[in-house]
Short mmCIF file of C-alpha atoms (C1' of nucleotides) in Angstrom, two decimals:
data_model
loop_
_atom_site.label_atom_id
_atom_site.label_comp_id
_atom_site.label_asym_id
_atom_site.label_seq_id
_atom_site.Cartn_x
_atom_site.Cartn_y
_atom_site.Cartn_z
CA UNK A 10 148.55 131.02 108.68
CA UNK A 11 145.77 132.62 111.14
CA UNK A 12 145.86 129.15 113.15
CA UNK A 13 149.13 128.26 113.26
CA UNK A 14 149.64 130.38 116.70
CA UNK A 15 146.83 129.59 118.11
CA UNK A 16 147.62 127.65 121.09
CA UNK A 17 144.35 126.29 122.30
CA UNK A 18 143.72 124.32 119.00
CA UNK A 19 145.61 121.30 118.34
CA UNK A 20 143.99 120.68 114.74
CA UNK A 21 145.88 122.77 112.40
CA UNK A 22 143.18 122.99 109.22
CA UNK A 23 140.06 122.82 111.07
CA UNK A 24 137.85 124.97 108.94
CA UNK A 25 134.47 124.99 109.73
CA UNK A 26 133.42 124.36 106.52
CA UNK A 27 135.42 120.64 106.59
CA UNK A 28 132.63 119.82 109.31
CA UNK A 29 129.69 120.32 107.33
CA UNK A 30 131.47 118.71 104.23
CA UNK A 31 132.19 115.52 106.07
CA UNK A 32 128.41 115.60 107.36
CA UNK A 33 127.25 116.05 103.68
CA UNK A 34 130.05 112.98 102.94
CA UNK A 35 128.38 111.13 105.46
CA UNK A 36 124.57 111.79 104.46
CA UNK A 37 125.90 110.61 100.51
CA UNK A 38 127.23 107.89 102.01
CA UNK A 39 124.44 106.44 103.57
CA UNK A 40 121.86 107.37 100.42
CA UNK A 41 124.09 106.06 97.96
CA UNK A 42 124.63 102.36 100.22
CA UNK A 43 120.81 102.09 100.36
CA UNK A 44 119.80 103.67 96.93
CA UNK A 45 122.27 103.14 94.29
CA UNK A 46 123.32 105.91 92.43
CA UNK A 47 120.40 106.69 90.32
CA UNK A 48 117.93 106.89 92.93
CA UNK A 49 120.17 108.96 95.09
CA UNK A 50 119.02 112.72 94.92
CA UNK A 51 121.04 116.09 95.86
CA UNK A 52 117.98 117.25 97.54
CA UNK A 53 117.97 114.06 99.89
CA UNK A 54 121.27 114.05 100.87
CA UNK A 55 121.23 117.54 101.56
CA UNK A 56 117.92 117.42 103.38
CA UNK A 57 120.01 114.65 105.25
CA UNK A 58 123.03 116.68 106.31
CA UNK A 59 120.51 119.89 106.96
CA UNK A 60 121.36 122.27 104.47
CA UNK A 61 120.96 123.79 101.35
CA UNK A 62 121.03 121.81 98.10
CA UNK A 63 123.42 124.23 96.44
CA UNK A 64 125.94 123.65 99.67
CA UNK A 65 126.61 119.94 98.05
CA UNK A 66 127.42 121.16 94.44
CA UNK A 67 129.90 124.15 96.07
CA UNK A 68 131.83 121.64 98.04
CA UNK A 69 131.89 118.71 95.65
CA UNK A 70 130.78 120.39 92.56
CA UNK A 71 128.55 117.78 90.53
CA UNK A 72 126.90 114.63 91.76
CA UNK A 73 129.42 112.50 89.63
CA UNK A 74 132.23 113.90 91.92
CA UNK A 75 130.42 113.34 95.19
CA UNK A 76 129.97 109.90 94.16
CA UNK A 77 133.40 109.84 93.74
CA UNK A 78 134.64 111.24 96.91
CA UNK A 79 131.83 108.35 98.68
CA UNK A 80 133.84 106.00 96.79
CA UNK A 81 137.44 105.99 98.49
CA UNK A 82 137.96 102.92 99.96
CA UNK A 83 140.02 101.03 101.94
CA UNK A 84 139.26 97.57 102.16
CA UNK A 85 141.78 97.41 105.13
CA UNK A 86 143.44 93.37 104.88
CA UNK A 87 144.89 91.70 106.64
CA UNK A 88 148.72 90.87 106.65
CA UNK A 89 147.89 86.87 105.71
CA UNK A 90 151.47 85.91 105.52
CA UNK A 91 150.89 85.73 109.67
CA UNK A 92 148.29 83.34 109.05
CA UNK A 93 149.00 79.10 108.78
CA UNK A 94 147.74 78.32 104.97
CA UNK A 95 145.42 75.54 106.70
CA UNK A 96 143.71 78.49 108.28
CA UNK A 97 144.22 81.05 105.54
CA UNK A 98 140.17 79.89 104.38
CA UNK A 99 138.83 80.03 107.29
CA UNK A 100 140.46 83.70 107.93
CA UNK A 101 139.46 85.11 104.60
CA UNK A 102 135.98 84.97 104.67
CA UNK A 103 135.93 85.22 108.77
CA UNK A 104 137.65 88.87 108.32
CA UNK A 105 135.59 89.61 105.02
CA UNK A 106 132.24 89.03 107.13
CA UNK A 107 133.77 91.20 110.01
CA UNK A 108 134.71 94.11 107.79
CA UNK A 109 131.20 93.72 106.46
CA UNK A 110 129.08 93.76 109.57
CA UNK A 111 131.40 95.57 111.83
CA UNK A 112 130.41 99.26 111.85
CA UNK A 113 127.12 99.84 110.68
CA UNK A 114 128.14 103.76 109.43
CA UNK A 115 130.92 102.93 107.16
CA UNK A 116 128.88 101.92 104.03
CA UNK A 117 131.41 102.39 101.91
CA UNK A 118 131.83 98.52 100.57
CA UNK A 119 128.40 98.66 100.25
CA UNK A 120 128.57 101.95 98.46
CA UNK A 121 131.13 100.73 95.90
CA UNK A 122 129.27 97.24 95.37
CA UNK A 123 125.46 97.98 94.94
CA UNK A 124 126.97 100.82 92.38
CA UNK A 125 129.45 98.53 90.63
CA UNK A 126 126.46 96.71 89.54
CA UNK A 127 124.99 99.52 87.59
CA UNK A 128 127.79 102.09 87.11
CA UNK A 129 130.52 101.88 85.22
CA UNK A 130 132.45 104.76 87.11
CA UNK A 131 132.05 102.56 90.11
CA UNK A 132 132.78 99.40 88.02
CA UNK A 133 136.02 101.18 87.34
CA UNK A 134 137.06 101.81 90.57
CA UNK A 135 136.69 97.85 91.43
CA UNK A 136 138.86 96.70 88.89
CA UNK A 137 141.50 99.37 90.49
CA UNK A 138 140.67 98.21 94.18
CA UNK A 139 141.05 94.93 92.48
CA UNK A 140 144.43 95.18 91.57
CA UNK A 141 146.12 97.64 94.04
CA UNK A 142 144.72 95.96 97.30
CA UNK A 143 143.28 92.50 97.03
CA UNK A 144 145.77 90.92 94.81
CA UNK A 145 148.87 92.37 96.43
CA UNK A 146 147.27 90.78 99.69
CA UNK A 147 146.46 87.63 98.27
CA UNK A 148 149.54 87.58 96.27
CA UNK A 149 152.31 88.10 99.13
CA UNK A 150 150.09 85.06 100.49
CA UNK A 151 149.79 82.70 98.04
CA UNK A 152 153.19 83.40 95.58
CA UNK A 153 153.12 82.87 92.30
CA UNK A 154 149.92 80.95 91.94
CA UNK A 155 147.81 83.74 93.64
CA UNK A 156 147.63 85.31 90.23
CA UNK A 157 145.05 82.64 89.34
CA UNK A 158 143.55 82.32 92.64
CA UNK A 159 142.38 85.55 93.50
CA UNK A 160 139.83 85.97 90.71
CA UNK A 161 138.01 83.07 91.92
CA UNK A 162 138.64 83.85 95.27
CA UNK A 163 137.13 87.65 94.47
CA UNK A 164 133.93 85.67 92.64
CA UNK A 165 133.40 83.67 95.84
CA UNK A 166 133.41 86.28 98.44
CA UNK A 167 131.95 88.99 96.50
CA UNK A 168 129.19 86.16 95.67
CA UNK A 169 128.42 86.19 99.64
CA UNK A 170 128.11 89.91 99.92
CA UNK A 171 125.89 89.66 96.50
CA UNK A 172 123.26 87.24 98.21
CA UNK A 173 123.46 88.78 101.80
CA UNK A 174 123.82 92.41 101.68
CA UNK A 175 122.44 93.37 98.35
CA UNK A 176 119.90 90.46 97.31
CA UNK A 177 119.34 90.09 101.15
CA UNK A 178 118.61 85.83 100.00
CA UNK A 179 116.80 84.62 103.26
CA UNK A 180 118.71 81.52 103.23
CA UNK A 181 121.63 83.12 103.27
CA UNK A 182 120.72 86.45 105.80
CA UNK A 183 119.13 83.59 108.56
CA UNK A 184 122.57 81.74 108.79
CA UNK A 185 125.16 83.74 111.73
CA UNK A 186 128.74 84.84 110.64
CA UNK A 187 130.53 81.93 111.87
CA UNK A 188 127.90 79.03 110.06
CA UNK A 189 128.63 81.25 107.14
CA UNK A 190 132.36 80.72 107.82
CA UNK A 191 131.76 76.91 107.66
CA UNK A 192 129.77 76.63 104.95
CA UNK A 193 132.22 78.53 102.44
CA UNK A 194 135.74 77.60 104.28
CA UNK A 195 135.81 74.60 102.28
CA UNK A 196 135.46 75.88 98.94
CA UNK A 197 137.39 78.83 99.59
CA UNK A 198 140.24 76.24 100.92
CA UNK A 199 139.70 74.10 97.49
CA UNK A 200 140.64 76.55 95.50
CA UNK A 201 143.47 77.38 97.05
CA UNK A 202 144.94 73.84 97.46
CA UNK A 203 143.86 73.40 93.52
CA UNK A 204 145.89 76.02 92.58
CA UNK A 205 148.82 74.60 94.62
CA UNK A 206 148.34 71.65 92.91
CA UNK A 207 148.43 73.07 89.58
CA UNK A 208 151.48 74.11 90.54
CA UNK A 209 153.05 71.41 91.98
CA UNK A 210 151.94 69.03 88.75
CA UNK A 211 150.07 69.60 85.88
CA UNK A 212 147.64 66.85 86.23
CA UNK A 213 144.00 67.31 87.70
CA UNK A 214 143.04 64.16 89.08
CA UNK A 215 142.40 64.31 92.69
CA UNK A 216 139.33 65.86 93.58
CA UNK A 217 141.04 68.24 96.90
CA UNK A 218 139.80 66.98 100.04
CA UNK A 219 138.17 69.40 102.57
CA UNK A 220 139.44 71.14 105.06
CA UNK A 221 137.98 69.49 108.68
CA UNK A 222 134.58 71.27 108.96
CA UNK A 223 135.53 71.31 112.75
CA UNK B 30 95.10 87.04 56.39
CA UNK B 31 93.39 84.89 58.99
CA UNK B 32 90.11 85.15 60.18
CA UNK B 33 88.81 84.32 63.84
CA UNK B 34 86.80 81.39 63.65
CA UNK B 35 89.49 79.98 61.18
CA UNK B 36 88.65 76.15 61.84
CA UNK B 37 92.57 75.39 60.86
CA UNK B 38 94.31 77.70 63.60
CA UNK B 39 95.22 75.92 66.18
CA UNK B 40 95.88 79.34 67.93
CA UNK B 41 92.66 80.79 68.73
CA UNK B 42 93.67 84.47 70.52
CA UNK B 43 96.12 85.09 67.68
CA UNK B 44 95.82 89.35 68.05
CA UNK B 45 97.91 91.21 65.88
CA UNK B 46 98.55 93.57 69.21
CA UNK B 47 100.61 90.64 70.56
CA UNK B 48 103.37 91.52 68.12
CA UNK B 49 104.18 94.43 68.90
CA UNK B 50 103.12 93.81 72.31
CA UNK B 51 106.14 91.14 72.24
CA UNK B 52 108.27 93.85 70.31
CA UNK B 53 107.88 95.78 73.36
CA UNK B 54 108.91 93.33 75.85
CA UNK B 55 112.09 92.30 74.05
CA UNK B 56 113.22 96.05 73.43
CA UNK B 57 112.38 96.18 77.37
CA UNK B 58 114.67 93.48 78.42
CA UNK B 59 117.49 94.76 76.61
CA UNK B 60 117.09 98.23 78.24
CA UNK B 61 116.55 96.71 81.45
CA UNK B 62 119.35 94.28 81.26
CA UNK B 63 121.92 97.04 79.75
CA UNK B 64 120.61 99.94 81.75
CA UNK B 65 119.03 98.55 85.05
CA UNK B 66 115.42 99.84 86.08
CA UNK B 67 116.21 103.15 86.87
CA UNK B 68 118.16 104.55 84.25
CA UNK B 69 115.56 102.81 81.89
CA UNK B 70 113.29 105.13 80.49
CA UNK B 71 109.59 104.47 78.35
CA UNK B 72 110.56 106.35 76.01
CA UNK B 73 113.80 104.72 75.09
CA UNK B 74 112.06 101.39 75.39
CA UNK B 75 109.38 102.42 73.38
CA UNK B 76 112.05 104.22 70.27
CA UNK B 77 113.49 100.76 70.37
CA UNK B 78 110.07 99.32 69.76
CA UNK B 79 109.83 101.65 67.01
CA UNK B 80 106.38 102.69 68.61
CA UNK B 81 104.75 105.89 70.69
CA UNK B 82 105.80 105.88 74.19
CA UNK B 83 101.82 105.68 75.18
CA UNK B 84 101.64 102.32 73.61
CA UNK B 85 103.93 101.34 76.36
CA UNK B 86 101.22 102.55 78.56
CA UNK B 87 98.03 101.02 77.23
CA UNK B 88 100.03 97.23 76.57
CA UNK B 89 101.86 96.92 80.09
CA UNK B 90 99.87 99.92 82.29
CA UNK B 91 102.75 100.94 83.85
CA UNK B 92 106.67 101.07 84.14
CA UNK B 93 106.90 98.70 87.09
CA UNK B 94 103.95 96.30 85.19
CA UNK B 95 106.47 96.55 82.31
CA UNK B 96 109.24 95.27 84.62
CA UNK B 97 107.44 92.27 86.34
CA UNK B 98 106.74 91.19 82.65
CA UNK B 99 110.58 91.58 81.97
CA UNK B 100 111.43 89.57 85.19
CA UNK B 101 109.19 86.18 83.90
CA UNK B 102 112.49 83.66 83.53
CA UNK B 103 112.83 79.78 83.47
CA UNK B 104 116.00 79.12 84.25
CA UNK B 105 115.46 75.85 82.33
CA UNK B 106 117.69 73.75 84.92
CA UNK B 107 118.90 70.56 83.69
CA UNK B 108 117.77 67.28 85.08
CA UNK B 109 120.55 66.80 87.81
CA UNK B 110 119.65 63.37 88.70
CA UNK B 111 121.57 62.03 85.43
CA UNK B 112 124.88 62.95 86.38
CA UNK B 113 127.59 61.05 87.84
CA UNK B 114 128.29 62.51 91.90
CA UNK B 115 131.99 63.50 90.64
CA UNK B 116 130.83 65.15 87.91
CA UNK B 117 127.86 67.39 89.30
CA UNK B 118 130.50 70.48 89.94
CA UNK B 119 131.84 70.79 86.26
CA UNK B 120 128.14 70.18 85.07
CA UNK B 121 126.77 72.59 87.03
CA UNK B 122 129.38 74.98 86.37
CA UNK B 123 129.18 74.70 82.52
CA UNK B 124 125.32 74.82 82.44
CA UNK B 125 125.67 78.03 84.40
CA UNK B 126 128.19 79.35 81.87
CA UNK B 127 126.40 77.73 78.84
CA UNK B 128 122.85 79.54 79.90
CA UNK B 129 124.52 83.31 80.42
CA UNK B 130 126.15 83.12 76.96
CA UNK B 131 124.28 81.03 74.70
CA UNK B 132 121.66 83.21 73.28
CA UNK B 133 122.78 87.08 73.47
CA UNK B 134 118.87 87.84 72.79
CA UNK B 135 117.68 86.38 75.93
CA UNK B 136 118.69 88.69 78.82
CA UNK B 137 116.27 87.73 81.11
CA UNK B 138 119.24 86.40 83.66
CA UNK B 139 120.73 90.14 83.29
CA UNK B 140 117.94 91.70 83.67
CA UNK B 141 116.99 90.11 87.03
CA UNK B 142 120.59 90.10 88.78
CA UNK B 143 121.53 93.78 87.69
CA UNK B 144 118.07 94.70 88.89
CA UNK B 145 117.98 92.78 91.97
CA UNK B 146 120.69 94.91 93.42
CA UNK B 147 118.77 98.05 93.40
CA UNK B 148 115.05 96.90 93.41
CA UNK B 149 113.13 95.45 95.61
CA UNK B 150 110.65 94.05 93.74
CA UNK B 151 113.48 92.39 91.64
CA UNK B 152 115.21 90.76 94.97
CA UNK B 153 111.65 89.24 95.73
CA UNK B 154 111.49 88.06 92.55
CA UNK B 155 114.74 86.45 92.84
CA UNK B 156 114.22 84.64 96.25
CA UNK B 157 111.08 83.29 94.93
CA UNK B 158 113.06 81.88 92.18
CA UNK B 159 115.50 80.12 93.88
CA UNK B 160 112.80 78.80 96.40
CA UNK B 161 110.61 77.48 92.92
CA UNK B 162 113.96 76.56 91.04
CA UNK B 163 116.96 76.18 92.33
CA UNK B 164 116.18 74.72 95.69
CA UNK B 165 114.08 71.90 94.02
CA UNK B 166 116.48 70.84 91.25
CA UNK B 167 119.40 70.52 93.93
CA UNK B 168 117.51 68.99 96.45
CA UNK B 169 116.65 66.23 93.80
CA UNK B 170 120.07 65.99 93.10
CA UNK B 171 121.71 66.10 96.49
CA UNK B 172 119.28 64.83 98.66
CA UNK B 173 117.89 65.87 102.42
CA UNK B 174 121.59 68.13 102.52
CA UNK B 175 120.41 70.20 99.94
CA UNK B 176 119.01 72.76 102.09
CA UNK B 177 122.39 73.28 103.91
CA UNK B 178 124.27 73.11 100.44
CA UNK B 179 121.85 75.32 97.85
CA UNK B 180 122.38 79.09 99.28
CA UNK B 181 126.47 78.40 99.23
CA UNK B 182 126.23 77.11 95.89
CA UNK B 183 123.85 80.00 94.64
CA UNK B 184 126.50 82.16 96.51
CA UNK B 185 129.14 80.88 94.52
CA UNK B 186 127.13 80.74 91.08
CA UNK B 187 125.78 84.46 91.66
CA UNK B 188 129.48 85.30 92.44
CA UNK B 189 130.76 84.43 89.19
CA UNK B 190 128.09 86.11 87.10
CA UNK B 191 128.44 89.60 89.00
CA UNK B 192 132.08 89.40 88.43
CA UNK B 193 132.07 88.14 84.63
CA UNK B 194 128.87 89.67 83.26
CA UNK B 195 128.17 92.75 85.62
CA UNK B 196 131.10 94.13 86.87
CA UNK B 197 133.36 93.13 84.10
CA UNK B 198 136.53 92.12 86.42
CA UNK B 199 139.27 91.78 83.75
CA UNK B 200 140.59 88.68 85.38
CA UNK B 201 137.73 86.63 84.77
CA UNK B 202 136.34 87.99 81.37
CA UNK B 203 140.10 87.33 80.23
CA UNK B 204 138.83 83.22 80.72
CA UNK B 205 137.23 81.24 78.35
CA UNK B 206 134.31 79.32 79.63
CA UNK B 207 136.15 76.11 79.93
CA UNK B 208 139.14 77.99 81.95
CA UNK B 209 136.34 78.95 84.40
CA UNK B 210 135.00 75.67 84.92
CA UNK B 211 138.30 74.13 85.74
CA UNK B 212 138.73 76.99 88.33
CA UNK B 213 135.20 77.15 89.74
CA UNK B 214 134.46 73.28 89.90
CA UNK B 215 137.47 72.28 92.89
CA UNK B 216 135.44 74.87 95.29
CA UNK B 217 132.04 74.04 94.29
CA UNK B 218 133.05 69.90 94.81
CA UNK B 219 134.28 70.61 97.92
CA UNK B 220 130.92 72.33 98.85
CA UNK B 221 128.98 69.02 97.78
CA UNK B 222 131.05 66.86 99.51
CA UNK B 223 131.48 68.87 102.92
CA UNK B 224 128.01 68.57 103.16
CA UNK B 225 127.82 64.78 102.59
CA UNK B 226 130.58 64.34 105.25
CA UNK B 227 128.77 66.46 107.79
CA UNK B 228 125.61 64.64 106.88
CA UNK B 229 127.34 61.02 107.50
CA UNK B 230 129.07 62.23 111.00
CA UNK B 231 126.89 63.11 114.32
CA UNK B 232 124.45 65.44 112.32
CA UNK B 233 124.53 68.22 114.70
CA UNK B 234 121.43 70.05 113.80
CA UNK B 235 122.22 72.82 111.64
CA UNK B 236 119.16 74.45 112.13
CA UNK B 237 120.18 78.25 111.86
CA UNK B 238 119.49 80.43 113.82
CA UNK B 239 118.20 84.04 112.71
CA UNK B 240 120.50 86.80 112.38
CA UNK B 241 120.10 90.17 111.14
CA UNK B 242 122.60 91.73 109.18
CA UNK B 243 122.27 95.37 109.05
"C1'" DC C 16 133.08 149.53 113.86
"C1'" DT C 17 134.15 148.42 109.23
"C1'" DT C 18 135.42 145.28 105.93
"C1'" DG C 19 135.65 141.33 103.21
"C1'" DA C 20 135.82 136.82 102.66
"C1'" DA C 21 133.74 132.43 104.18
"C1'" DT C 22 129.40 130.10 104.80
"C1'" DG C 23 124.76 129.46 103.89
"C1'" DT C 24 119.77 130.31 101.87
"C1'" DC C 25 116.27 131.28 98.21
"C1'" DA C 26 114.29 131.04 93.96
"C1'" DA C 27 114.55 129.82 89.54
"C1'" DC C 28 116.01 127.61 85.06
"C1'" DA C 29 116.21 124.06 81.62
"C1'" DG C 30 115.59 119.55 80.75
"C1'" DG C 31 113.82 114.88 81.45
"C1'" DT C 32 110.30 111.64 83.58
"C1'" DG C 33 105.94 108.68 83.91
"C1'" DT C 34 101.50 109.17 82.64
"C1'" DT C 35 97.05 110.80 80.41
"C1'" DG C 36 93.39 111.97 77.15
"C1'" DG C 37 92.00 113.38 72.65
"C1'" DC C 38 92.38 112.59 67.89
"C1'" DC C 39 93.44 110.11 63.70
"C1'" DT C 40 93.74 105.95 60.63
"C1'" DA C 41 93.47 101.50 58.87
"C1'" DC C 42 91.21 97.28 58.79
"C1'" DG C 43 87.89 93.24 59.77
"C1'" DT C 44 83.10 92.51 59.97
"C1'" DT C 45 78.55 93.21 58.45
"C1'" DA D 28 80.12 100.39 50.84
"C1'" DA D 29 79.47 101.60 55.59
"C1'" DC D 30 80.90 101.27 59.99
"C1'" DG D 31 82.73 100.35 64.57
"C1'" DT D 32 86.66 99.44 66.78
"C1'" DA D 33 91.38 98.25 67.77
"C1'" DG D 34 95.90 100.05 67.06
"C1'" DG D 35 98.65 104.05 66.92
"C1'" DC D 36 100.23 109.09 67.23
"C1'" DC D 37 100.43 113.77 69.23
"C1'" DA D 38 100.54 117.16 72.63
"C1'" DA D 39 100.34 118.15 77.07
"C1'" DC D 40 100.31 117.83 82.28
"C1'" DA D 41 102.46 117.61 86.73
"C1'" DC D 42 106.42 116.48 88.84
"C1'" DC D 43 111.24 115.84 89.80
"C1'" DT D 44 116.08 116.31 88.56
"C1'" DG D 45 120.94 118.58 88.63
"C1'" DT D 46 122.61 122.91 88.53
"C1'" DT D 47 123.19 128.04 88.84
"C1'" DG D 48 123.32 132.87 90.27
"C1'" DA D 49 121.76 136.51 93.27
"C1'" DC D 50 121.17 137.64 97.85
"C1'" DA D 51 121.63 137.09 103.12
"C1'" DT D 52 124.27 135.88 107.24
"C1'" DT D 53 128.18 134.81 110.12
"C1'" DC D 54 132.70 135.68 111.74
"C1'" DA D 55 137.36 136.84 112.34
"C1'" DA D 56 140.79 140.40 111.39
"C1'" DG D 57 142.12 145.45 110.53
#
DNA sequence: CTTGAATGTCAACAGGTGTTGGCCTACGTT
DNA sequence: AACGTAGGCCAACACCTGTTGACATTCAAG
């Protein structure tokens, strides 16, 4: 009510204390991405955001609910009904390596994933990104056949992230983004045309070509 | 009941510390594999064991001692060499299924990949692994393209175990084994067989080069 | 200036951790 | 039977954890 009249600021809300909560966000952020959950202390995040321990716990009142609030997430698809199904593979894991690698601050994928692994909380939240965001995407796509593609679809891309930004596999981290796009467009594009297959006819005999490896 | 220079026992260091000793190691694993390193502590391990928490101590010297001794896995890779081309997807796939969820008692495999994704010393242990393991049995199979095809293959293999047996995706622990295979082995033939085509065509050297991801 | 809430610091608690050293006990060897 | 030693238990140390409550500081409004 103080603020509303003021008419040199433009942000309506802008406490100070939403500054140092995002910079304690932040901090949490970056500690949970490298550590994991477990290994993550208060006292290093705080120590990261330059303040007081007991500042964290008043603004997000336990460690289980900061780890919550570091794990909202927007995966941010694409719309892939723009996208020719030919090229759909080769867009898929193209914009999954970009969202990735793009901005180094936003950890949150990495956040959610490394946690997933050992938490259940975060394992929770998967399943729900799971099912409100990638197989809407996937399934305004695909149709009626995405329901059994993007499982496998999921396993494949979440198996890159696995081996490049977690297990850091040296055959994997030494090959560039778009090599990377090479090497998996064709399975990714398998599965898809195997579905479409499936749906077409119910037999299972044609081993699904490749799409051209340019 | 048997005495040391027993001329009949063909084992000769036959201490009765190595049973418990073993004891140990398996109540370890399960921790390990259920819990991941952190949230393992000696003295659960050592309740399991039914033993004091300082045997832990004197047997394996130290918690991360007790974890390299968890980490010791053969992934006891078939011989690839028999199988038909056509049929090295679905084999592969089913051996991969068939080794997670044979024998509940052996997490070794859980124990490394849940680990790997927070510990270091676990993710070493895993490259070296697939350098000792994996990369040899493939390249026997598959031939000089190996090297090209392995990493996208463990990519795609690592994927499916971090979604069914780590992070629990509902969609793919609602599949039976033989469900999986049928959905996995389209993308993981097309894998095999990109590479052959790119091999027969002008090999352009795919010699990658190094890229850092974050 | 006074006031009172918002913002931040300090010190401590209560519990859990890996790890250690001393003590006991049972058993295989002599 | 005596004994030395390996196998095992107990209690404790030193440290770190999340969390809490009392106290200090800032800052805008009356």
């Amino acid at each position: 009510m103080t603020s509303a009249q003021d008419p040199q600021a433009p942000r309506p809300a802008e406490k100070r204390s939403d500054r140092t909560k995002a910079v304690i966000l932040r901090a949490a952020r970056d500690r949970f991405a490298s550590d994991g959950y477990e290994r993550t202390t208060i006292r290093a995040v705080a120590a990261d955001a330059a303040i007081d321990p007991s500042m964290v716990m008043r603004y997000f009142g336990s460690k289980e609910r900061l780890f919550d609030a570091a794990l909202a997430i927007d995966l941010r698809l694409p719309d892939l009904t723009a996208v020719a199904p030919q090229d759909l593979a080769r867009t898929l894991v193209r914009h999954f390596l970009d969202r990735w690698e793009s901005d180094p601050a936003d950890d949150a994928l990495l956040v959610l994933l490394r946690s997933a692994v050992t938490n259940e909380r975060a394992a929770l939240r998967m399943h729900e990104i799971f099912a409100t965001q990638v197989a809407p995407a996937l399934g305004a796509a695909l149709g009626p056949q995405a329901a059994a593609v993007a499982p496998v679809l999921t396993t494949q891309l979440l198996g890159l992230a696995l081996t490049r930004y977690l297990i850091r596999l040296p055959a994997i981290t030494a090959l560039a983004p778009e090599q990377l796009v090479d090497a998996l467009a064709p399975a990714v594009q398998a599965t898809v045309l195997a579905a479409a297959d499936a749906a077409q006819a119910g037999s299972r005999s044609a081993v699904p070509r490749s799409a051209d490896p340019r």
